[in-house]
Coordinates of C-alpha atoms in Angstrom, one line a residue:
X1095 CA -49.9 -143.8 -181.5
X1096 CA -48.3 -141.0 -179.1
X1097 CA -45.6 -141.8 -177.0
X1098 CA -45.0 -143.8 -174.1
X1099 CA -46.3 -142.4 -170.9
X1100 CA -44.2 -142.7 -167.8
X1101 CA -45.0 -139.7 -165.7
X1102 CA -48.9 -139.4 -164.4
X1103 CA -51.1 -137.3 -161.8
X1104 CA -54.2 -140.1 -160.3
X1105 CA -57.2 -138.2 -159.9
X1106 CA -59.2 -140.8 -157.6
X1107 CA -57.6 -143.9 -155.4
X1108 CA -60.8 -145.6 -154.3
X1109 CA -61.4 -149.2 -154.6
X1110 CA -61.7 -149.4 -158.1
X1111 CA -58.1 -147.7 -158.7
X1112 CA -56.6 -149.8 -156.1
X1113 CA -58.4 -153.0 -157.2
X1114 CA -57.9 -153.0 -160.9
X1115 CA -55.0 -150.2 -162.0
X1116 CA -52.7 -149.2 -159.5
X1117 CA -51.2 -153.2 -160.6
X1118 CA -50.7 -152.1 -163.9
X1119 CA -48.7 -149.0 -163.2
X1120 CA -46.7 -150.9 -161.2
X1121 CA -45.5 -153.4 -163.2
X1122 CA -44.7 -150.3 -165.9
X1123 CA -40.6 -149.9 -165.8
X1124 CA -39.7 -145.8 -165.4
X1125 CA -43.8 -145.4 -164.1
X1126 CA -43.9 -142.4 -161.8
X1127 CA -46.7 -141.5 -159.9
X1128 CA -45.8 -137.2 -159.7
X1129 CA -49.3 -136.6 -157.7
X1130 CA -52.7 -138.5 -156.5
X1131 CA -55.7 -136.0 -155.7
X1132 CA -58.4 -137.2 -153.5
X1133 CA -60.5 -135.7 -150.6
X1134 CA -59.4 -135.0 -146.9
X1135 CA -61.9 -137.5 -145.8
X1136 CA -59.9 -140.1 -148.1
X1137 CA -56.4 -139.3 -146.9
X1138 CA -56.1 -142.0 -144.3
X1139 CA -57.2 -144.7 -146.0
X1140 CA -54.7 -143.6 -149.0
X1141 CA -51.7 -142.9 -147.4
X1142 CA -52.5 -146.8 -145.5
X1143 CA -52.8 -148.3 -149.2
X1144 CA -49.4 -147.3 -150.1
X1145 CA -47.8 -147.4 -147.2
X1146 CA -46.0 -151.2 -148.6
X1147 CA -46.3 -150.3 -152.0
X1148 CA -43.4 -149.9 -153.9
X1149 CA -44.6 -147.5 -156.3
X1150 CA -45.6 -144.4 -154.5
X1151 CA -46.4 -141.1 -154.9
X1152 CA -44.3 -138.0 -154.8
X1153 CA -46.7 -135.6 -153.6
X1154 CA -50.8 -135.7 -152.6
X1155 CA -53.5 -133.3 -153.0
X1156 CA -56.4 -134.1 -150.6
X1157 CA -59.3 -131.3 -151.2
X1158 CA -62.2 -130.2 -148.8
X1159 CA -65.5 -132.1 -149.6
X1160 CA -66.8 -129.0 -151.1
X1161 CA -64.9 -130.1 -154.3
X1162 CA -66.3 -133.5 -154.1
X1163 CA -68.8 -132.0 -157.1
X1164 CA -67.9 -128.5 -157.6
X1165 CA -64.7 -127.6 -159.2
X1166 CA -63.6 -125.7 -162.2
X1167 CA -60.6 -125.9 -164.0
X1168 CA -59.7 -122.5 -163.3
X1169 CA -59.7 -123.5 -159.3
X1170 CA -57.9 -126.9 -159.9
X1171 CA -55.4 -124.4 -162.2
X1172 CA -54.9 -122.4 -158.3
X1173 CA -55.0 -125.7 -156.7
X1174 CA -51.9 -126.7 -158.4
X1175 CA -50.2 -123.7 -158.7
X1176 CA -46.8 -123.8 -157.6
X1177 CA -47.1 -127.8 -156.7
X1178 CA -46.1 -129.4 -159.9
X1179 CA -44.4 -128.7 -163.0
X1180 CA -46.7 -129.3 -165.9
X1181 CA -44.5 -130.1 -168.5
X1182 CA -43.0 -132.9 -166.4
X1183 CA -46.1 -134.7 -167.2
X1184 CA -47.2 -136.9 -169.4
X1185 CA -51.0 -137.7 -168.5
X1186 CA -54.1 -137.5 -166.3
X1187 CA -55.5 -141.1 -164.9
X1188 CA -59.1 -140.0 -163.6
X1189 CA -60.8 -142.1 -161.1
X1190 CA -63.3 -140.0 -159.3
X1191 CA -66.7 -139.6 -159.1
X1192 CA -68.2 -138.7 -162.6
X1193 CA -70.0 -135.1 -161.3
X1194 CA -66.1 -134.4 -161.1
X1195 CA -64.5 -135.6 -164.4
X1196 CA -64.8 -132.4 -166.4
X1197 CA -62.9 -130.6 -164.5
X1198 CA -60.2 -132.6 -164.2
X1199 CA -60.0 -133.7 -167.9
X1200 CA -60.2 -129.7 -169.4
X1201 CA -57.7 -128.6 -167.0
X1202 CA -55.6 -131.8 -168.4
X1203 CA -56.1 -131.1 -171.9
X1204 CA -55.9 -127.4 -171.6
X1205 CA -52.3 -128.3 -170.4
X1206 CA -51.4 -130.6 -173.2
X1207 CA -51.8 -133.7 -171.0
X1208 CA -53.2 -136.9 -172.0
X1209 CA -56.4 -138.7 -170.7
X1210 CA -57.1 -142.1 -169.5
X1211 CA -60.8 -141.5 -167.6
X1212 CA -63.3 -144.1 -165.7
X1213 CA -66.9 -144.2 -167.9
X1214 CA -68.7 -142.0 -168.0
X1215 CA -67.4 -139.1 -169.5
X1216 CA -69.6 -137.0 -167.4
X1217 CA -72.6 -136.5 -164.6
X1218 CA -75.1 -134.6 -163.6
X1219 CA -75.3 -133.3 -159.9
X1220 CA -79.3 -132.9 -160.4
X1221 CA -82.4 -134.4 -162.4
X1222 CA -83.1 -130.5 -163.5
X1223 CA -78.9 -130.5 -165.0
X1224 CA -79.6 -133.5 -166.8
X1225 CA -79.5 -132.4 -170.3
X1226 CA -75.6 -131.5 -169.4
X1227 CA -74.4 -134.6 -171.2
X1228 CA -73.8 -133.9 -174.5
X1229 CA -72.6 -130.4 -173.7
X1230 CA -70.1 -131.5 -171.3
X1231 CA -68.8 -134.3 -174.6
X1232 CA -68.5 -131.2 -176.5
X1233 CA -67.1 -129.0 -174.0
X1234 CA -64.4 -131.2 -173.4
X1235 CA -63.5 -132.1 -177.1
X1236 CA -63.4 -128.2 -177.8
X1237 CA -60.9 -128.0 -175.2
X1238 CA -58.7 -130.2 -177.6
X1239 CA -56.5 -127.9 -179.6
X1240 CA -53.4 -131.0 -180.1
X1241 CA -54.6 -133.7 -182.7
X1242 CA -52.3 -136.0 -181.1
X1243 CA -53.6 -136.3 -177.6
X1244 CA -54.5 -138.6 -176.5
X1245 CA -58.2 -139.0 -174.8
X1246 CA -59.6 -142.6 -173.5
X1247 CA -62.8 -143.2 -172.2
X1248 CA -62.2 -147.0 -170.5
X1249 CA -65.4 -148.7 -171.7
X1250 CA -64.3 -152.6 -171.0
X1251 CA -66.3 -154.5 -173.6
X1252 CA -64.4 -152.9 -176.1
X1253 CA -61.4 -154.9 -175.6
X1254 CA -63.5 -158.2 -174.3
X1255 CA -62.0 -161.1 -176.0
X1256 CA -64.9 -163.2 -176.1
X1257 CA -67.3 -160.2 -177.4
X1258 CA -64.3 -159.3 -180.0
X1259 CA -64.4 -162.5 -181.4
X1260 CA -67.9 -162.2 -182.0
X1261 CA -67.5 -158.6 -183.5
X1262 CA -65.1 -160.2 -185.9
X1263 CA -67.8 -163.3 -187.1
X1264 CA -70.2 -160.2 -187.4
X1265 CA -68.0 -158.3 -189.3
X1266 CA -67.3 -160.9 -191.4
X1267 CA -70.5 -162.0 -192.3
X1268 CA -71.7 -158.4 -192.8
X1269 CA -69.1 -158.2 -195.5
X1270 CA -69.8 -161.1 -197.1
X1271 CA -73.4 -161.4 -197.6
X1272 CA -74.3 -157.0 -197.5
X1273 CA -76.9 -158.0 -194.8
X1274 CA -77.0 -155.5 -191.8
X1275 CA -78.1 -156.8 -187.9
X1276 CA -81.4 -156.0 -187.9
X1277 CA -81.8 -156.7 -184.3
X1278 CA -80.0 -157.1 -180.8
X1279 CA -81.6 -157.5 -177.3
X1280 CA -79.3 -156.6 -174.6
X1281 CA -80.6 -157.5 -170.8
X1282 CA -78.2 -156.6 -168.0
X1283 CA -78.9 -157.3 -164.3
X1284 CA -76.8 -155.9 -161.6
X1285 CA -77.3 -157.9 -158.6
X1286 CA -77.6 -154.2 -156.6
X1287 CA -79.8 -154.7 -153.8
X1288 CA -79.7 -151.0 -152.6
X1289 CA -81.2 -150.6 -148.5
X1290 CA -83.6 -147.7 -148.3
X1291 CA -80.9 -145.7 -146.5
X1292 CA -78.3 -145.8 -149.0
X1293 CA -80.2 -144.4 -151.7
X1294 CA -80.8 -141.9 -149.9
X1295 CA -76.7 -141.3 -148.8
X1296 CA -74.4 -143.3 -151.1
X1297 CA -71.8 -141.1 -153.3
X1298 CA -70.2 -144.3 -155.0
X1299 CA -73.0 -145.6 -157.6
X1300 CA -75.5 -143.2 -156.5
X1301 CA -79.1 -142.2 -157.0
X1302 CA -79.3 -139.0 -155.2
X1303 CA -78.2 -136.6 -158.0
X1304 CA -80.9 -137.5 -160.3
X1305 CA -79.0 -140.8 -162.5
X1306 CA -78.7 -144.4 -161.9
X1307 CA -78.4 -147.3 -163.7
X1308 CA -77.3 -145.7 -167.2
X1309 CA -74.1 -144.0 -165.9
X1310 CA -73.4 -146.8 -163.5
X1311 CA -72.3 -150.2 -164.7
X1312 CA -75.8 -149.7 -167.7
X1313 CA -73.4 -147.3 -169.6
X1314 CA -71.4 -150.5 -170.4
X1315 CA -74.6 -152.1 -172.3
X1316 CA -75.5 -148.7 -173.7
X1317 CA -71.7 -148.8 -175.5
X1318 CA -72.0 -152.7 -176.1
X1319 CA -75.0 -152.0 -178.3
X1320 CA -73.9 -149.1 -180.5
X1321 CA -70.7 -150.7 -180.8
X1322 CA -72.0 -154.0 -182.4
X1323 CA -74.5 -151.7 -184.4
X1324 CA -71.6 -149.5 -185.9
X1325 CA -71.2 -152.9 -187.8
X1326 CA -74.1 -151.7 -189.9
X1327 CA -72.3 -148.6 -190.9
X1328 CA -70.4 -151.2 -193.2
X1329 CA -73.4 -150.9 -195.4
X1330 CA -74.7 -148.0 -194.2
X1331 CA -72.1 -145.0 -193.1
X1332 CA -74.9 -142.5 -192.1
X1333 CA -77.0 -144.9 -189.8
X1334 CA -78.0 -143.2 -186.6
X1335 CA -80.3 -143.6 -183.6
X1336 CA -83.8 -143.2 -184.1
X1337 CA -87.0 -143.5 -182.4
X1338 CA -86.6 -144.1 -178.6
X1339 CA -89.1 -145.5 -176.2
X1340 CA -87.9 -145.3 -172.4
X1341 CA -89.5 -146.6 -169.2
X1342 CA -87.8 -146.0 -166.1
X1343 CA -88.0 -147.7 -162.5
X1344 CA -87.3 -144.9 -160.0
X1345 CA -86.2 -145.3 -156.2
X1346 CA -89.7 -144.4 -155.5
X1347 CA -90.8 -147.5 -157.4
X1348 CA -88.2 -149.6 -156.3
X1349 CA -89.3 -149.4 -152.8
X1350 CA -92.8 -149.7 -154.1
X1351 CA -92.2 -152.9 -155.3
X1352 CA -89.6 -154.3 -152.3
X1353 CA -91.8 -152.8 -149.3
X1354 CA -91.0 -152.2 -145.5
X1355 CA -92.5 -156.2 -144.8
X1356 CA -89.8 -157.7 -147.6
X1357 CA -87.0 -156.2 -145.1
X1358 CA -88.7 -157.6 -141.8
X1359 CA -89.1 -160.7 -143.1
X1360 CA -86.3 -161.5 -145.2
X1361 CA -83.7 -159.5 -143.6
X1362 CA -85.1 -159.5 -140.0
X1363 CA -84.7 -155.8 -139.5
X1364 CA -87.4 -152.6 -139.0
X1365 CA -84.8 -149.8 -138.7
X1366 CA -86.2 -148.8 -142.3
X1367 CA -89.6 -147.6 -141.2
X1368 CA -88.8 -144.0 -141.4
X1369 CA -87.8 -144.0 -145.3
X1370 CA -91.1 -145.7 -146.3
X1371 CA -93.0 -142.9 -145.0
X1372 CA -94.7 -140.4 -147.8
X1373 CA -92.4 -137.2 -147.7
X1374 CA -89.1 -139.6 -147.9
X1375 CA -91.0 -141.6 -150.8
X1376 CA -91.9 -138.4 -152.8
X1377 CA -88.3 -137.4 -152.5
X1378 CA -87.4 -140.7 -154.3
X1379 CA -89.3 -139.7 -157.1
X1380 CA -86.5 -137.2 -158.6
X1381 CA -83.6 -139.8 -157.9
X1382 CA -82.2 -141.5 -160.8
X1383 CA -83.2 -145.0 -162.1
X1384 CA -82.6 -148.3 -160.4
X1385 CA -83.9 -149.9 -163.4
X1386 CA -84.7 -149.2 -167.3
X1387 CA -86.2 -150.6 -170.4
X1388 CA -85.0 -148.8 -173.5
X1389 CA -86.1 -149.8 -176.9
X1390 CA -86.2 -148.1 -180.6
X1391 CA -84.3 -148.4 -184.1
X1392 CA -81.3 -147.7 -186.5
X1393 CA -82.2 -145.7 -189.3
X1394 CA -80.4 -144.7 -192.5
X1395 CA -81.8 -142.6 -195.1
X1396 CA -85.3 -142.2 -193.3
X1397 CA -85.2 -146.4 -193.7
X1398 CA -85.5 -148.8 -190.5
X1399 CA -82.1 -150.9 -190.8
X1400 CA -82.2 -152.6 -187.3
X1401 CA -84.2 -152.5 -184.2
X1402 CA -82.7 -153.4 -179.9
X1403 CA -84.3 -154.1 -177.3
X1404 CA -81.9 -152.8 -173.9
X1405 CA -83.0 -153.6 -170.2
X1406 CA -80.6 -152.6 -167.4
X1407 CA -82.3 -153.9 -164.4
X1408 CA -79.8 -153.2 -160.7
X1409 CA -82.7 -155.2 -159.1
X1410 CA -82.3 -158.6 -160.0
X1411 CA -80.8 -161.9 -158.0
X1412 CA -78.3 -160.3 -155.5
X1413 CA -76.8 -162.5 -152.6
X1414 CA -76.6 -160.0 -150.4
X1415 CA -78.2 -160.8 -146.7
X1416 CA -77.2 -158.3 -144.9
X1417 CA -78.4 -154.7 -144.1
X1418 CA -75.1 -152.6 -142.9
X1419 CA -73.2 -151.5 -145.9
X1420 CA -69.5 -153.2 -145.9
X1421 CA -66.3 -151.0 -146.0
X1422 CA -65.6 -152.7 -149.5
X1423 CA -68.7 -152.4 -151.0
X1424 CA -66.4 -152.6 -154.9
X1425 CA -66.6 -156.9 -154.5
X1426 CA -67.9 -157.6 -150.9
X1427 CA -72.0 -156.4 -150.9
X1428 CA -73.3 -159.5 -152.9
X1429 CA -73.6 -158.1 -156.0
X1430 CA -74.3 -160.7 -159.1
X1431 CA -73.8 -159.6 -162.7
X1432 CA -76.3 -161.3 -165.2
X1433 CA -75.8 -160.5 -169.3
X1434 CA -77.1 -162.2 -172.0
X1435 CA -77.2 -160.3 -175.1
X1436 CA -78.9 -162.0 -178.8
X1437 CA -78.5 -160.8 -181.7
X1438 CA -79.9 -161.1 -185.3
X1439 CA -78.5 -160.6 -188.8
X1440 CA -81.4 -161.7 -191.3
X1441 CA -82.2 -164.9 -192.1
X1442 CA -78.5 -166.2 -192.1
X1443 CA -77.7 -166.3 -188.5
X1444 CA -78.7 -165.3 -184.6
X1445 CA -75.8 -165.5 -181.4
X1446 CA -76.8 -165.8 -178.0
X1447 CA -74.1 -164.6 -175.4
X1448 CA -74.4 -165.5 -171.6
X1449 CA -72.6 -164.6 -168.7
X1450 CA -72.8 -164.3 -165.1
X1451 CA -70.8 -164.0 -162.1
X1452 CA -71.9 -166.1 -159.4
X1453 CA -70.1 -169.6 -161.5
X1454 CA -67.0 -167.5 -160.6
X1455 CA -67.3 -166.8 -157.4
X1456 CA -68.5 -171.0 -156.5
X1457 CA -66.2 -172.8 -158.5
X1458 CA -63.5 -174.9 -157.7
X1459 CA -60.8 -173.2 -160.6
X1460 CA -62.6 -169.8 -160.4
X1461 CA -63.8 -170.2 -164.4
X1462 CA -66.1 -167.3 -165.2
X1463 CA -69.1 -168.7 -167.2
X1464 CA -69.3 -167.0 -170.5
X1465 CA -70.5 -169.2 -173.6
X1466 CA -71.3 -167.7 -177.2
X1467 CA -73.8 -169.6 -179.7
X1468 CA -74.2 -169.3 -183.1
X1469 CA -76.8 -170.7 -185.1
X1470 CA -75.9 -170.6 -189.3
X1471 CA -78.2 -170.7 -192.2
X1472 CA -75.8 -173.4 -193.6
X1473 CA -77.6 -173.3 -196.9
X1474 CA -76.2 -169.5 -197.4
X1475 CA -73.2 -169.3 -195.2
X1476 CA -72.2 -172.9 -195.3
X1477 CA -71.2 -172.7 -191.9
X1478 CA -71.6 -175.2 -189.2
X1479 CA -75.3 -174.9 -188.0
X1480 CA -74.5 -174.6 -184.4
X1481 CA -71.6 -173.4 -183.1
X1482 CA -70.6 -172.7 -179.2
X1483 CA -68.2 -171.8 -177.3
X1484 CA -67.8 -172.1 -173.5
X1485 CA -64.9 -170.1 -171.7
X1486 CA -62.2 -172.6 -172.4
X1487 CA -62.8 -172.2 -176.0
X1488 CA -61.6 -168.9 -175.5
X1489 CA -58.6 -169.4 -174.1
X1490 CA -57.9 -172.6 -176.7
X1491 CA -58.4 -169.8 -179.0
X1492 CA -56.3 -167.2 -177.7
X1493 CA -54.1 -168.3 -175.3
X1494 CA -52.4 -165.1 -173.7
X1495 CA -56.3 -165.1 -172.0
X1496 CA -55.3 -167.7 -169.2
X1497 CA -58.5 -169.6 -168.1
X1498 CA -58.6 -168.3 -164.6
X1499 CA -58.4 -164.6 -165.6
X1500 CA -61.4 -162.6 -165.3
X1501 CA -61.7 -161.2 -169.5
X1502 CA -63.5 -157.9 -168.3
X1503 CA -60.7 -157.6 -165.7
X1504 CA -58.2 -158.2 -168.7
X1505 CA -59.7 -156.2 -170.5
X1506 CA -59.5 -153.1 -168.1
X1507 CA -56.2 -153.6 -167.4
X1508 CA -55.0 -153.7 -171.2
X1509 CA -56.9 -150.4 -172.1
X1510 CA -54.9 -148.8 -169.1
X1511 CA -51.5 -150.7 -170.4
X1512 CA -52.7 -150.0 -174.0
X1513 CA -52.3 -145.7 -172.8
X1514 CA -49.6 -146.3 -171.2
X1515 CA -47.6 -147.5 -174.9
X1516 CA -49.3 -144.8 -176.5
X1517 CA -52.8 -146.1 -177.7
X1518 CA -56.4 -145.1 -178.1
X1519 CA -57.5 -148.9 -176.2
X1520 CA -60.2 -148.8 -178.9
X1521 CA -62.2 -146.7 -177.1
X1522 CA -61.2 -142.8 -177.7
X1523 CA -63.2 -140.0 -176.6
X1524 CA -64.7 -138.9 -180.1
X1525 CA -65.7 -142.6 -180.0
X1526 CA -68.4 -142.0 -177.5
X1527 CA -69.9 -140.0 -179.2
X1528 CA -73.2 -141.1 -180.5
X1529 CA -73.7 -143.5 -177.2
X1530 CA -73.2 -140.3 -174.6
X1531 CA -76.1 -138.4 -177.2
X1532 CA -78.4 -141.5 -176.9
X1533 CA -78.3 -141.2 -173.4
X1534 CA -78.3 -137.9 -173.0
X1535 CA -82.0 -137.5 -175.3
X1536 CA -83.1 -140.6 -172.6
X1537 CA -83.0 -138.4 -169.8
X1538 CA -84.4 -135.6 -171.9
X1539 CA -87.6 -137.8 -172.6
X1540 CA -87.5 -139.3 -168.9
X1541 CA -87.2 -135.1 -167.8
X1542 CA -89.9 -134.4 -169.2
X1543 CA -92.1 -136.9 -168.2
X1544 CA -93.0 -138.4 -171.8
X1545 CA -95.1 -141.8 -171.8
X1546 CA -92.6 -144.1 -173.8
X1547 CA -95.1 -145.3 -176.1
X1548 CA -95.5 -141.4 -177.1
X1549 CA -91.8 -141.0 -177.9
X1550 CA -90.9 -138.6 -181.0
X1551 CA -89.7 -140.5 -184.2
X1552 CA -86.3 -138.1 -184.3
X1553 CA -82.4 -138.3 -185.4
X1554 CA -80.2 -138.5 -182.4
X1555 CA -78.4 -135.3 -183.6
X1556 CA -74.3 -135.7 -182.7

């Protein structure tokens, strides 16, 4: 564990930085905020935000839009120069668009400074740059010359309580009875009902620049899975990735599917037309995905250890009605998060996980609904042939989780507090390894236009 951090530059103050961090730093004792950097178009909006705060920042940064996606180190290095005094900082918070992370975090570690950065690592600015992934893991990490550094990549579900509990009974029973997962289905949907326009236009969550779903809220599910399947490695040390099957739903689709009548009819509204029309749709077709359905194996050895089954779908229930985008479109544009995730060990047990937002948001007490199952081979295990446990549970369980708390909020907000003290919040940068080079040979197979059921039976190399 490094030391504590007190002194910090904020690279992004959007809605998600306001919403879910900027309460954490405050309630830090010594926290100094030495610098936020944001864009000129942001600067009102920013200076408003902290106008009655009581932490504040000494200095701001705001840059021309023309480093909204283009920026080297070298030009933040002139940015800087002469503005701050690097070794009066401790670390690097970086909230900004992901086309704009690796910038930010070499110049940080180039300078000694530690990292606490928004997933993903990295994104691409086109479809054609979309092999940049894993180069950009590695171009970072090379930039690391101070083994004590320290580098997080905030990946929530890594610090879930309800999903660590489960990752413990897994770990458990791995241990005990040498049999590996042999298969996990993970279904996500995101609730995002996207209007023709703003697929077109939208820079938070966007389509534009080639990606979607899988470096949006997907990356989550993408590091859910090949954290329960590092399980495995218990047994099986060199179990990788193997074969990969892909099928993407592109903006082109999307609007395929939910046509010009759906947003007459349901929505009451024509002012759409124009983006139905042939040369907008053939434009779509090199946007990233609204929706995927990923599926392959874990070998070791050249032998099949456990299969998954991954769908993030952003088109799924939604209660948004309304066709203007809102200012706050972070928790006010109807999105409703769906994830159920089942997973298999053998013969001696299956869990089902389920959780959704829209209980939340209705209920009286504001109790998120999230319930685990567990159904034993008592015979073997001896355990209780069906266990489950509802959201209460949880908090009977582990009581500094108060019932009315949000766990992925928590869960943020320790991995932040969790850097602060010094630690690696379970989720370090060499961690996502082997998740950022599965997704990166996804939109290598997508790129190249390869029917999934045609996929090559090849390592994931990391």
């Amino acid at each position: 564990m490094s030391r504590k951090i007190q002194h910090i530059i904020v690279v992004g103050c959007g809605l998600h930085f306001r919403e879910r961090y900027y309460s954490v730093l405050q309630q830090q004792a010594d926290m100094r905020i030495s610098m936020v950097i944001d864009l000129e178009a942001e600067e009102e909006r920013i200076r408003h935000f902290f106008s009655d705060k009581s932490l504040t920042p000494e200095q701001y940064l705001f840059l021309p839009d023309q480093y909204r996606n283009d920026l080297t180190p070298e030009e933040l290095d002139k940015l800087l120069c002469g503005r701050i005094y690097k070794k009066a900082i401790d670390a690097v918070i970086i909230c900004t668009e992901p086309k704009a992370h690796k910038a930010y975090a070499i110049w940080a570690v180039r300078n000694n400074l530690h990292v606490f950065t928004d997933k993903p690592l990295t994104a691409f600015s086109s479809r054609q740059s979309s092999e940049s992934l894993l180069q950009d893991f590695y171009d970072i990490s090379g930039e690391i010359r101070n083994e004590q550094l320290n580098f997080v990549v905030s990946c929530e579900r890594r610090a879930h309580t309800g999903y660590n509990y489960v990752r413990q009974f897994l770990s458990d029973l791995i241990r005990t009875y040498r049999v590996p997962i042999t298969f996990i289905d993970i279904h996500f949907g995101g609730g995002m009902w996207n209007m023709p326009d703003e697929l077109f236009y939208r820079e938070n969550h966007p389509y534009k620049y080639g990606y979607g779903v899988m470096l949006h809220s997907g990356y989550h599910y993408i590091d859910l899975l090949f954290s329960l399947m590092s399980l495995n490695k218990i047994l099986y040390p060199d179990m990788h990735a193997s074969t990969l099957h892909a099928l993407a739903i592109s903006p082109a689709d999307h609007l395929g599917m939910i046509d010009q009548a759906v947003y007459e009819r349901c929505l009451h509204t024509d002012r759409f037309s124009e983006y139905f029309q042939p040369d907008n749709i053939s434009r779509l077709h090199d946007f990233g995905e609204t929706d995927v359905t990923l599926s392959g194996d874990f070998k070791s050895n050249g032998k099949r250890i456990s299969h998954y089954c991954l769908q993030l779908m952003e088109t799924s229930a939604s209660n948004r009605g309304w066709h203007q985008l809102p200012e706050n479109t972070y928790i006010s544009n109807g999105r409703l998060r769906q994830e159920s995730v089942i997973i298999h060990v053998g013969p001696l047990c299956s869990i089902h996980i389920s959780s959704h937002s829209l209980s939340k948001q209705q209920s009286a007490d504001k109790t998120e609904h999230f319930t685990i199952e567990i159904i034993n081979n008592t015979n073997v295990t001896g355990h209780a042939g069906y266990i489950q446990l509802n959201r209460k549970d949880i908090t009977d369980m582990y009581p500094e989780m108060p019932l009315n708390k949000g766990m992925n909020v928590a869960a943020r907000q320790w991995q932040l507090q969790n850097f602060l003290q010094g630690g690696d919040a379970h989720s370090s940068l060499s961690s996502h390894r082997e998740g950022i080079a599965f997704i990166d040979k996804v939109y290598r197979q997508l790129q190249t236009n390869m029917e999934y059921a045609n996929a090559p039976n090849e390592r994931i190399h990391v």
